[in-house]
CSV table of C-alpha atoms and ligand atoms in Angstrom, one decimal:
chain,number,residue,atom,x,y,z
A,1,UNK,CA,-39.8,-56.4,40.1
A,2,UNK,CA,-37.9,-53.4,40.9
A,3,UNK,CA,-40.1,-50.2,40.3
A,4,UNK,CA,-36.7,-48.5,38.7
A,5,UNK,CA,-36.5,-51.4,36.0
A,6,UNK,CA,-39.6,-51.4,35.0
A,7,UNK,CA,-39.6,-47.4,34.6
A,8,UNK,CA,-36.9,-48.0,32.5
A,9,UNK,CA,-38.6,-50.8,30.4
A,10,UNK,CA,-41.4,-48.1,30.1
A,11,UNK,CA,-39.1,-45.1,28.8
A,12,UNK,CA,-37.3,-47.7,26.5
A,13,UNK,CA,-39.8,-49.7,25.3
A,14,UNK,CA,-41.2,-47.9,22.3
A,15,UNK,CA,-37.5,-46.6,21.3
A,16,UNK,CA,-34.7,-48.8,22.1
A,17,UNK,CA,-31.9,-46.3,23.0
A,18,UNK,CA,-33.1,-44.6,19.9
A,19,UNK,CA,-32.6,-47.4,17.5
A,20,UNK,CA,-36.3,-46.6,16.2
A,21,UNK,CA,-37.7,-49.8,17.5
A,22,UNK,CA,-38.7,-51.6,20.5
A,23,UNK,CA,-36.0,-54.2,22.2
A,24,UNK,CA,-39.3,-56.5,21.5
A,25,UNK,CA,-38.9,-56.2,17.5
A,26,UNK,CA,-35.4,-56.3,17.5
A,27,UNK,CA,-33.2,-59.5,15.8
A,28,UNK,CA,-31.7,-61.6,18.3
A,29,UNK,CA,-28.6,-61.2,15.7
A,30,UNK,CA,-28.9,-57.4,15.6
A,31,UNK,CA,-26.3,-55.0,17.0
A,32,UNK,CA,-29.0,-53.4,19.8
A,33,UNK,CA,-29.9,-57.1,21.3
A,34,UNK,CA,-27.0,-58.7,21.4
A,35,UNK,CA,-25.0,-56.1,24.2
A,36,UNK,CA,-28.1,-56.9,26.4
A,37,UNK,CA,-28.0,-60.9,26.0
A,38,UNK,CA,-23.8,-60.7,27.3
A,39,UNK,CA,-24.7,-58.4,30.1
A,40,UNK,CA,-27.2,-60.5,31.3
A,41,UNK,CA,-24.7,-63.0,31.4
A,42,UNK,CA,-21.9,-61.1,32.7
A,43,UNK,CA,-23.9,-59.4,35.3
A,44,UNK,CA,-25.1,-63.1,36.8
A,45,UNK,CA,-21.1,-64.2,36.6
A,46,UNK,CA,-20.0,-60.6,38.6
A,47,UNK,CA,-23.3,-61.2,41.4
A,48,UNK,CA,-22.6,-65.2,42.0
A,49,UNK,CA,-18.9,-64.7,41.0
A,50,UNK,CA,-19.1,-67.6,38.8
A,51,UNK,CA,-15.9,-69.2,37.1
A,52,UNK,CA,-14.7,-70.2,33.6
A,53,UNK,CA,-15.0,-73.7,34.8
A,54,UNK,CA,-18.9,-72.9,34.8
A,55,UNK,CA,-21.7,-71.9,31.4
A,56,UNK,CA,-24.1,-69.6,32.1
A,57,UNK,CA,-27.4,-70.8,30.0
A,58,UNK,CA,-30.3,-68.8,30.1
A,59,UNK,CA,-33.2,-71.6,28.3
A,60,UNK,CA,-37.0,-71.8,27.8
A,61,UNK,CA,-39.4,-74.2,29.6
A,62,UNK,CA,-39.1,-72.7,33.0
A,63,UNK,CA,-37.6,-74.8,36.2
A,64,UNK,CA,-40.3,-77.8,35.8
A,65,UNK,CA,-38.4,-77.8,32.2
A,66,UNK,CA,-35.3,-78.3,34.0
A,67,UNK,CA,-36.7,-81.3,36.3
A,68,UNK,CA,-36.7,-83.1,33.0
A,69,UNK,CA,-34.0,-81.5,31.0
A,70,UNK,CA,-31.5,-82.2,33.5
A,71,UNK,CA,-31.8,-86.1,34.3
A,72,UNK,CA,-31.9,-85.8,30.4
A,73,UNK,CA,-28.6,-85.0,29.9
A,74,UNK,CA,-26.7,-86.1,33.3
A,75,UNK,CA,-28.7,-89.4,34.2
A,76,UNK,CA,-26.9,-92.1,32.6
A,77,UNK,CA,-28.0,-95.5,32.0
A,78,UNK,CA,-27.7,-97.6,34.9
A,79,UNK,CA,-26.7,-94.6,37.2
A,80,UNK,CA,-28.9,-93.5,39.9
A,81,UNK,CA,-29.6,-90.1,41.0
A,82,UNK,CA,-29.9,-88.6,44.8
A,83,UNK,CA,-33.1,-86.7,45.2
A,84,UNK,CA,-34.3,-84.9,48.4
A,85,UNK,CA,-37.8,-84.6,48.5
A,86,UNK,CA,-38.9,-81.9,51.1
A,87,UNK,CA,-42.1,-80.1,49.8
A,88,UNK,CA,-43.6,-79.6,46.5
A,89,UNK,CA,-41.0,-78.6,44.2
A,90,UNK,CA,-38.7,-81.0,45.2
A,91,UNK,CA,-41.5,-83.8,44.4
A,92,UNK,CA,-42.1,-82.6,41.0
A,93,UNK,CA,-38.5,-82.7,40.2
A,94,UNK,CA,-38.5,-86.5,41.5
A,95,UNK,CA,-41.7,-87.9,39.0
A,96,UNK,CA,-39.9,-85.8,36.5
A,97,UNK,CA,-36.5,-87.9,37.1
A,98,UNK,CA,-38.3,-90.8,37.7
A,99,UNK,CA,-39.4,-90.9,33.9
A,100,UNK,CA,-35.6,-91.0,32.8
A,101,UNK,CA,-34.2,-93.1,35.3
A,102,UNK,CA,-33.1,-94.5,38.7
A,103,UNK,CA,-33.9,-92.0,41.5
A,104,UNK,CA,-33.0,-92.5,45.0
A,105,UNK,CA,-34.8,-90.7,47.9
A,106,UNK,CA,-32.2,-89.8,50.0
A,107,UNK,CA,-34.1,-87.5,52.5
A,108,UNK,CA,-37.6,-86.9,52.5
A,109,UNK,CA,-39.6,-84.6,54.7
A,110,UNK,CA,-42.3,-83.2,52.2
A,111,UNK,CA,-45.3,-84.1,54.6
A,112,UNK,CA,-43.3,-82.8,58.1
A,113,UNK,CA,-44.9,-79.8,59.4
A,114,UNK,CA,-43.6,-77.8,60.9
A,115,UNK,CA,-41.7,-77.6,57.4
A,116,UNK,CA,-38.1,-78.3,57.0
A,117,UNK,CA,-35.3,-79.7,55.3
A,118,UNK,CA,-33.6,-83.4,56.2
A,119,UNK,CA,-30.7,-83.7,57.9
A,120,UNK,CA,-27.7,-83.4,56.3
A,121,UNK,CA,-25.7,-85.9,57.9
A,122,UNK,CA,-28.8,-88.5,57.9
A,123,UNK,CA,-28.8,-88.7,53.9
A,124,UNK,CA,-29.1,-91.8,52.5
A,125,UNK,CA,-26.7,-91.2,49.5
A,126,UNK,CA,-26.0,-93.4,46.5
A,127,UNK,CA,-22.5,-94.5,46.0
A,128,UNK,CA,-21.1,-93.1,42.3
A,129,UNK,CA,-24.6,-91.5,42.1
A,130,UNK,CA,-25.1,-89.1,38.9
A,131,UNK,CA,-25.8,-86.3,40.8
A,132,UNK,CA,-27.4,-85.1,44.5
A,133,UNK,CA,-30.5,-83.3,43.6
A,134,UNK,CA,-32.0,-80.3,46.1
A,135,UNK,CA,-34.5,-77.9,46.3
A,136,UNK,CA,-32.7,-74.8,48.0
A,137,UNK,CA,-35.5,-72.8,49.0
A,138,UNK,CA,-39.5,-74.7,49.0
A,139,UNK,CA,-41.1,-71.9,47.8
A,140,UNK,CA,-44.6,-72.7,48.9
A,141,UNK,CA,-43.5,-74.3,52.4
A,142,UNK,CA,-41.5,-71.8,53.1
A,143,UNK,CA,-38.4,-74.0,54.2
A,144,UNK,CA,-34.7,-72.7,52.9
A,145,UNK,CA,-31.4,-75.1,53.5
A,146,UNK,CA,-29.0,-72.6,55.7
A,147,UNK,CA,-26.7,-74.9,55.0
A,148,UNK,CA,-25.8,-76.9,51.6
A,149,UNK,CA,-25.4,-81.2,52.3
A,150,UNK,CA,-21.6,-82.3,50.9
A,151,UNK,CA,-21.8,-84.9,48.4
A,152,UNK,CA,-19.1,-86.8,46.3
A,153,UNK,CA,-21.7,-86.8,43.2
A,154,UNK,CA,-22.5,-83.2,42.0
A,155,UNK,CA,-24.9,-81.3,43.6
A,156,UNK,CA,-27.7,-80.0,41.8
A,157,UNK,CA,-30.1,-77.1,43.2
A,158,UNK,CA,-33.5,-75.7,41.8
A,159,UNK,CA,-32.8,-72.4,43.4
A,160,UNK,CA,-36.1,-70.7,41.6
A,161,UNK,CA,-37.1,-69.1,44.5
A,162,UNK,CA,-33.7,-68.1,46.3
A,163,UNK,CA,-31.0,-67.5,43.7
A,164,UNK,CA,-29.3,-64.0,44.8
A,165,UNK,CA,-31.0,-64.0,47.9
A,166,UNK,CA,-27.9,-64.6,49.7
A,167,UNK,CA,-23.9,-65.1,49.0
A,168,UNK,CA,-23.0,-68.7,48.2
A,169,UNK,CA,-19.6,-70.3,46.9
A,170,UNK,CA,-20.9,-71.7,42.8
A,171,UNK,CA,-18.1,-73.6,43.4
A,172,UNK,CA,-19.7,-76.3,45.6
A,173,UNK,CA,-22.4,-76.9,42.8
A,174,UNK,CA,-22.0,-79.2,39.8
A,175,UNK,CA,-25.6,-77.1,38.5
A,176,UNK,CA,-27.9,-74.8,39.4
A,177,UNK,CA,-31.1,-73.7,37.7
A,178,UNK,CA,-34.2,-71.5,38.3
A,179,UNK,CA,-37.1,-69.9,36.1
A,180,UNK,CA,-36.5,-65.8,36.1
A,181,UNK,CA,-40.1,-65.2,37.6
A,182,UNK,CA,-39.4,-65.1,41.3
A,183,UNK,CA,-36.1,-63.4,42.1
A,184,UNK,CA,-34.8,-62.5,38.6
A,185,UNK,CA,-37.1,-61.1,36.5
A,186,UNK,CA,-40.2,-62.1,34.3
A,187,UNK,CA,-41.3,-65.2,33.3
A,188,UNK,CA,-40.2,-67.1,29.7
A,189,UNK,CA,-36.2,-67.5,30.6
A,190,UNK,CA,-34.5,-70.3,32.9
A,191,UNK,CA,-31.4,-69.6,33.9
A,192,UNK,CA,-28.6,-72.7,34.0
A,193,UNK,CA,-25.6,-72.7,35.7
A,194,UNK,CA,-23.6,-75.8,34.9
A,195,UNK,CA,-20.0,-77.1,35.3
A,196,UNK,CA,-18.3,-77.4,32.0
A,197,UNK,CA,-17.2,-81.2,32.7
A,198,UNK,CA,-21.1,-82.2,33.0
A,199,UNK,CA,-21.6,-80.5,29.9
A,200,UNK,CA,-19.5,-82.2,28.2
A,201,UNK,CA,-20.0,-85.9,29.2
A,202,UNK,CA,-24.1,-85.3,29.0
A,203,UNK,CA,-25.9,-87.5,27.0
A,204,UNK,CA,-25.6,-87.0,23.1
A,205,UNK,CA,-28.5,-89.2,22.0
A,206,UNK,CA,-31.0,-86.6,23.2
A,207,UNK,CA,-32.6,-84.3,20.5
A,208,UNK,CA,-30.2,-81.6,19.7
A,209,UNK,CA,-32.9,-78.9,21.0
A,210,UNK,CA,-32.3,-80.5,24.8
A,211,UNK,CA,-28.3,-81.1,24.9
A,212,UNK,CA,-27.1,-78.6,27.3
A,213,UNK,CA,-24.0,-78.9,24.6
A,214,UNK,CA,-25.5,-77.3,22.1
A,215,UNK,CA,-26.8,-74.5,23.8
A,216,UNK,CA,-23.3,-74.0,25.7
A,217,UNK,CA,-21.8,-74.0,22.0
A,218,UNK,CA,-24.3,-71.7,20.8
A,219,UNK,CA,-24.6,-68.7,23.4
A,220,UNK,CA,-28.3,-69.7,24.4
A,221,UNK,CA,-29.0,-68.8,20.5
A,222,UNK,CA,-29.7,-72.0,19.3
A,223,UNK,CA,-32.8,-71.0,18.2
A,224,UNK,CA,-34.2,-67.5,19.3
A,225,UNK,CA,-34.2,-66.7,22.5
A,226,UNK,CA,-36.6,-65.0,24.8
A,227,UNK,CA,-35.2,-61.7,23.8
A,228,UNK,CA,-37.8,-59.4,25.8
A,229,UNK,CA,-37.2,-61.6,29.5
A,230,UNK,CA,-33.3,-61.6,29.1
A,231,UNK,CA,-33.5,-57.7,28.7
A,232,UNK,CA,-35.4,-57.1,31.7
A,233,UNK,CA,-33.0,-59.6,33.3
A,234,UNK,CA,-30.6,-57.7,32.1
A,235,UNK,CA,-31.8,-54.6,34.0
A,236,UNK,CA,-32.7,-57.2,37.2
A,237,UNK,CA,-29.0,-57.5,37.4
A,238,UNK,CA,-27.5,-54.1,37.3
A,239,UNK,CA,-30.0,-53.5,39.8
A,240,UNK,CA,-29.2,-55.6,42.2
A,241,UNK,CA,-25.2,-54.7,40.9
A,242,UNK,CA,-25.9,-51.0,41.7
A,243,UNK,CA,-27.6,-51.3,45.3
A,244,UNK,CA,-24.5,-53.1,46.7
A,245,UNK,CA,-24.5,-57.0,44.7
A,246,UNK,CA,-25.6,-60.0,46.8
A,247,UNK,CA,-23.7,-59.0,50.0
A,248,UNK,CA,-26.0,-56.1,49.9
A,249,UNK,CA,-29.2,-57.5,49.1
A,250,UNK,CA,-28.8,-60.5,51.7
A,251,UNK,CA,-28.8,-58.0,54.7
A,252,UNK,CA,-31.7,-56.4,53.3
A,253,UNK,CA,-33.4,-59.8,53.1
A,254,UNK,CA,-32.3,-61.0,56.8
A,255,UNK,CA,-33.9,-57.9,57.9
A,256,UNK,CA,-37.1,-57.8,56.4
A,257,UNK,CA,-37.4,-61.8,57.2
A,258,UNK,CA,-36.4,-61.0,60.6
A,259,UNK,CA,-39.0,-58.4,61.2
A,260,UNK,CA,-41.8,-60.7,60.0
A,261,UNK,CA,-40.6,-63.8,62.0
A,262,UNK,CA,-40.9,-61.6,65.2
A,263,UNK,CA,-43.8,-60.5,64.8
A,264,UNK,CA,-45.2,-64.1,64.3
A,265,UNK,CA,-43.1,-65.5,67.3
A,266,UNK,CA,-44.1,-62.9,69.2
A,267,UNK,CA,-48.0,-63.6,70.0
A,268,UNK,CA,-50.0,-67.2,70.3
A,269,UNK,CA,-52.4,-66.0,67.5
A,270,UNK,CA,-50.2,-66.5,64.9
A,271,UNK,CA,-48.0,-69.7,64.2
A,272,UNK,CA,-45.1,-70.0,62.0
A,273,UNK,CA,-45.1,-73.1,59.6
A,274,UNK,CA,-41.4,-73.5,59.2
A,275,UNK,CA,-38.9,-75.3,61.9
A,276,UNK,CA,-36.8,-71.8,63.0
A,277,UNK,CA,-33.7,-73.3,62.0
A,278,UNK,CA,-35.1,-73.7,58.0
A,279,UNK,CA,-36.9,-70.7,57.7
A,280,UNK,CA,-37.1,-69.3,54.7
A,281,UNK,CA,-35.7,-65.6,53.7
A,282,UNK,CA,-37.8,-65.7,50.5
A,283,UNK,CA,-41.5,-67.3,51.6
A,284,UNK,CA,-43.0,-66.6,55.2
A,285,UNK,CA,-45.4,-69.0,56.1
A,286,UNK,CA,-47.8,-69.3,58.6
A,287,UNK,CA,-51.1,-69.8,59.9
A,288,UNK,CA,-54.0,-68.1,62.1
A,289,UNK,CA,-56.2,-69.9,64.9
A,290,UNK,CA,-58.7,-70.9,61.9
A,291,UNK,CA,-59.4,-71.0,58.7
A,292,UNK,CA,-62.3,-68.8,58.7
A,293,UNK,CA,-59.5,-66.2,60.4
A,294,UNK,CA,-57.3,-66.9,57.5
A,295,UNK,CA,-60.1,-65.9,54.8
A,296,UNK,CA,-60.9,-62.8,56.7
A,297,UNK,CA,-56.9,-62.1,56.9
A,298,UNK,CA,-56.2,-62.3,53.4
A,299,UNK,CA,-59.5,-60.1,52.2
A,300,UNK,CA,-59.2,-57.7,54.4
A,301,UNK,CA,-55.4,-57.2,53.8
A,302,UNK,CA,-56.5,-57.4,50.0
A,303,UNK,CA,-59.0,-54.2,50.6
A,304,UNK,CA,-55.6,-52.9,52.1
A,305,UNK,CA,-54.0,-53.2,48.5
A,306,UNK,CA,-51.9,-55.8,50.2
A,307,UNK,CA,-52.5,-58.7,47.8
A,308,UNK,CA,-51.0,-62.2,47.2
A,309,UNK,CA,-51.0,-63.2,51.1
A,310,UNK,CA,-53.1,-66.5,50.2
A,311,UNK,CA,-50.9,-69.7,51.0
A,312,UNK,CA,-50.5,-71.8,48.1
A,313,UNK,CA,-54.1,-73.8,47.3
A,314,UNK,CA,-52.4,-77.2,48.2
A,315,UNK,CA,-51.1,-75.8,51.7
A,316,UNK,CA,-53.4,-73.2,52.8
A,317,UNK,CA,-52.8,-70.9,55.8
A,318,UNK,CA,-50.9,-67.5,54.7
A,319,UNK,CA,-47.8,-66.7,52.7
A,320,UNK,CA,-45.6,-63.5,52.0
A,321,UNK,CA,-42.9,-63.6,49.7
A,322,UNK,CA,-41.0,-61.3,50.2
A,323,UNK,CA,-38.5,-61.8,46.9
A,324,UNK,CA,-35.5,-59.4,46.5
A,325,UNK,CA,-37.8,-56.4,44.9
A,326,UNK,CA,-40.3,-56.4,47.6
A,327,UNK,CA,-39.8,-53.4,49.6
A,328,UNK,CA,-39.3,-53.1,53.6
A,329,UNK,CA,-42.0,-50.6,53.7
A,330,UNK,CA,-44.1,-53.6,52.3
A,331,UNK,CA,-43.2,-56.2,55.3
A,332,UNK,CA,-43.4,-53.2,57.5
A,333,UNK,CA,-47.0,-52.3,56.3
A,334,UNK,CA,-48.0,-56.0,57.0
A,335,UNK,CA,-46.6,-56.5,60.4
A,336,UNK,CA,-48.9,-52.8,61.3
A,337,UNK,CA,-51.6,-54.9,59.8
A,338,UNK,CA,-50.9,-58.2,61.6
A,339,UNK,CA,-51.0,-56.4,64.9
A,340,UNK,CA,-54.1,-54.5,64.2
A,341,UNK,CA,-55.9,-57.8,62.9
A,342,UNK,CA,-55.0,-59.5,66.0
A,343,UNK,CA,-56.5,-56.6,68.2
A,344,UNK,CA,-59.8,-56.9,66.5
A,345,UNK,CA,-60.2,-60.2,66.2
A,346,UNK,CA,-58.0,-62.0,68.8
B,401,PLP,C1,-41.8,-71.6,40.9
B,401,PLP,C2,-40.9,-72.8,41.1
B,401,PLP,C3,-40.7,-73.7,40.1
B,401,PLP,C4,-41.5,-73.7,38.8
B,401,PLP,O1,-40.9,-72.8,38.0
B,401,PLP,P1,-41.5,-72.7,36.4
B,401,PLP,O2,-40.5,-71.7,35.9
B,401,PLP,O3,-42.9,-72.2,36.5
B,401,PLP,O4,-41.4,-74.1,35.8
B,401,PLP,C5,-39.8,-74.8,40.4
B,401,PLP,N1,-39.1,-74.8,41.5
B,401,PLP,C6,-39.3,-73.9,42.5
B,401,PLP,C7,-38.5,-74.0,43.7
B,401,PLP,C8,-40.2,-72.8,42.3
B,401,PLP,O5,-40.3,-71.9,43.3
């Protein structure tokens, strides 16, 4: 999280703006709640420059809700749905599909390491299929798409770890979703981006609480939203509005990825576990010459106050993510590490 919107949090959070109460006690009907609910909106629509063709949702249940959620509403019966599979998320978001109906594996490289994304042009694609389903960024591989596969069915991306990390065109996407907690905000809202069209040919035998209809109809206030996570979203936003929008936070990102990348590429101890042409922005992966290294890398870089460098428990190895807030005077302290660690122990 940004330090400056959390400060702000702080200051505001006893007092709203003077209203006498916290933002956390106010009525999602109220007069002081619902500005911040339309700017969080409006301030995703200016960053992804998203267009009236599109909602903006912003749901509970988190992006594993969405793996359900979705096929919910857009897989129809007798239709099949494209999945890629390539790493963990992208798996989840298949069994999940696979409890609605038909799913096809077009691409699958969730066991390749080093870890990457399949080939565009290689896809084994459905013909009339529901939707193309992606992960855009495998957050605990630590493989990003660079570039987007074309499909004639709409494509669908679980962008929970990369949405804002970069510029894309919306436009290309028939949905996108991710939970808040990596590059948005806190944990407790989802944010959904959806054509209009899908929307409204979903599936209307669903219980109300899951139409993405009825929530499009209802402003995400259906039923009460998660008032506290869509303010801090709120100040994610301007944040990210005021240091420059998306254009301006991308070149931060290629920079501090770029410094971290070299300084894995450039000695034998360490070994990147991403192919270089799908390397993530978001998560860099990688491992040491052992495991036992590893250990000894992570808790000595914890007694550093640099925490949260374990790799995922399924994966192993080390990962930094290094989401939008993380400071370059953060990737910078941990390459000075890196190099020290390998002196002493290479
Ligand atoms: C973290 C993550 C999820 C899970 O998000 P929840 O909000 O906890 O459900 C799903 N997909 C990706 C790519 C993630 O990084």
């Amino acid at each position: 999280m940004p330090e400056e919107v959390l400060q702000e949090a702080q200051e505001n959070l006893f007092n709203y703006k003077g209203a006498g109460f916290s933002i956390m006690e106010a009525s999602h009907r109220g007069k002081e709640y619902g500005p911040v609910h339309d700017a969080a909106i409006s301030n995703l629509r200016k960053l992804m420059n998203i267009s009236d063709d599109y909602e903006v949702l912003l749901l509970q249940g988190g992006a594993t809700g969405q793996f359900a959620i979705l096929p919910m509403n857009l897989l129809g019966e007798g239709q099949t749905a494209d999945y890629v599979n390539a790493g963990s998320w992208g798996k989840k978001a298949v069994k999940e599909a696979q409890a609605i109906g038909n799913v096809n594996i077009a691409g699958d490289t969730s066991s390749d390491i080093p870890t990457r994304m399949p080939d565009n042009d290689r896809l084994q694609l459905t013909k009339d299929a529901a939707y193309l389903h992606i992960t855009s960024n495998e957050t605990i591989g630590g493989n990003q798409y660079m570039e987007y596969p074309q499909s004639d069915a709409p494509l669908v991306a679980d962008m929970s770890s990369d949405i804002l990390c970069r510029e894309i065109d919306v436009n290309r996407f028939g949905a996108i979703y991710a939970g808040a907690q990596k590059n948005l905000g806190p944990s407790g809202v989802t944010v959904v981006i959806l054509r209009k069209d899908l929307i409204e040919a979903g599936n209307s035998t669903i219980p109300g609480i899951f139409q993405y209809r009825n929530h499009a109809a209802n402003n995400s206030m259906l039923n009460t939203p998660p008032c506290f996570s869509i303010y801090i979203l709120s100040l994610t936003t301007q944040w990210l509005l005021d240091k420059g929008g998306v254009t301006g936070i991308q070149a931060i990102n290629e920079a501090k990825a770029g410094r971290l990348y070299a300084a894995i590429q450039s000695t034998e101890f360490f070994s990147g576990t991403a192919a270089p042409e799908y390397r993530s922005t978001m998560n860099i992966t990688f491992r040491l010459p052992s495991e036992e290294l590893e250990a000894q890398f992570i808790s000595e870089a914890a007694a550093q106050g640099m925490s949260g460098l374990k790799g995922h428990r399924s994966v192993g190895g080390i990962r930094a993510s290094i989401y939008n807030a993380f400071p370059e005077a953060g990737v910078d302290a941990l390459i000075d590490f890196m190099k020290d660690f390998e002196q002493k122990n290479g």
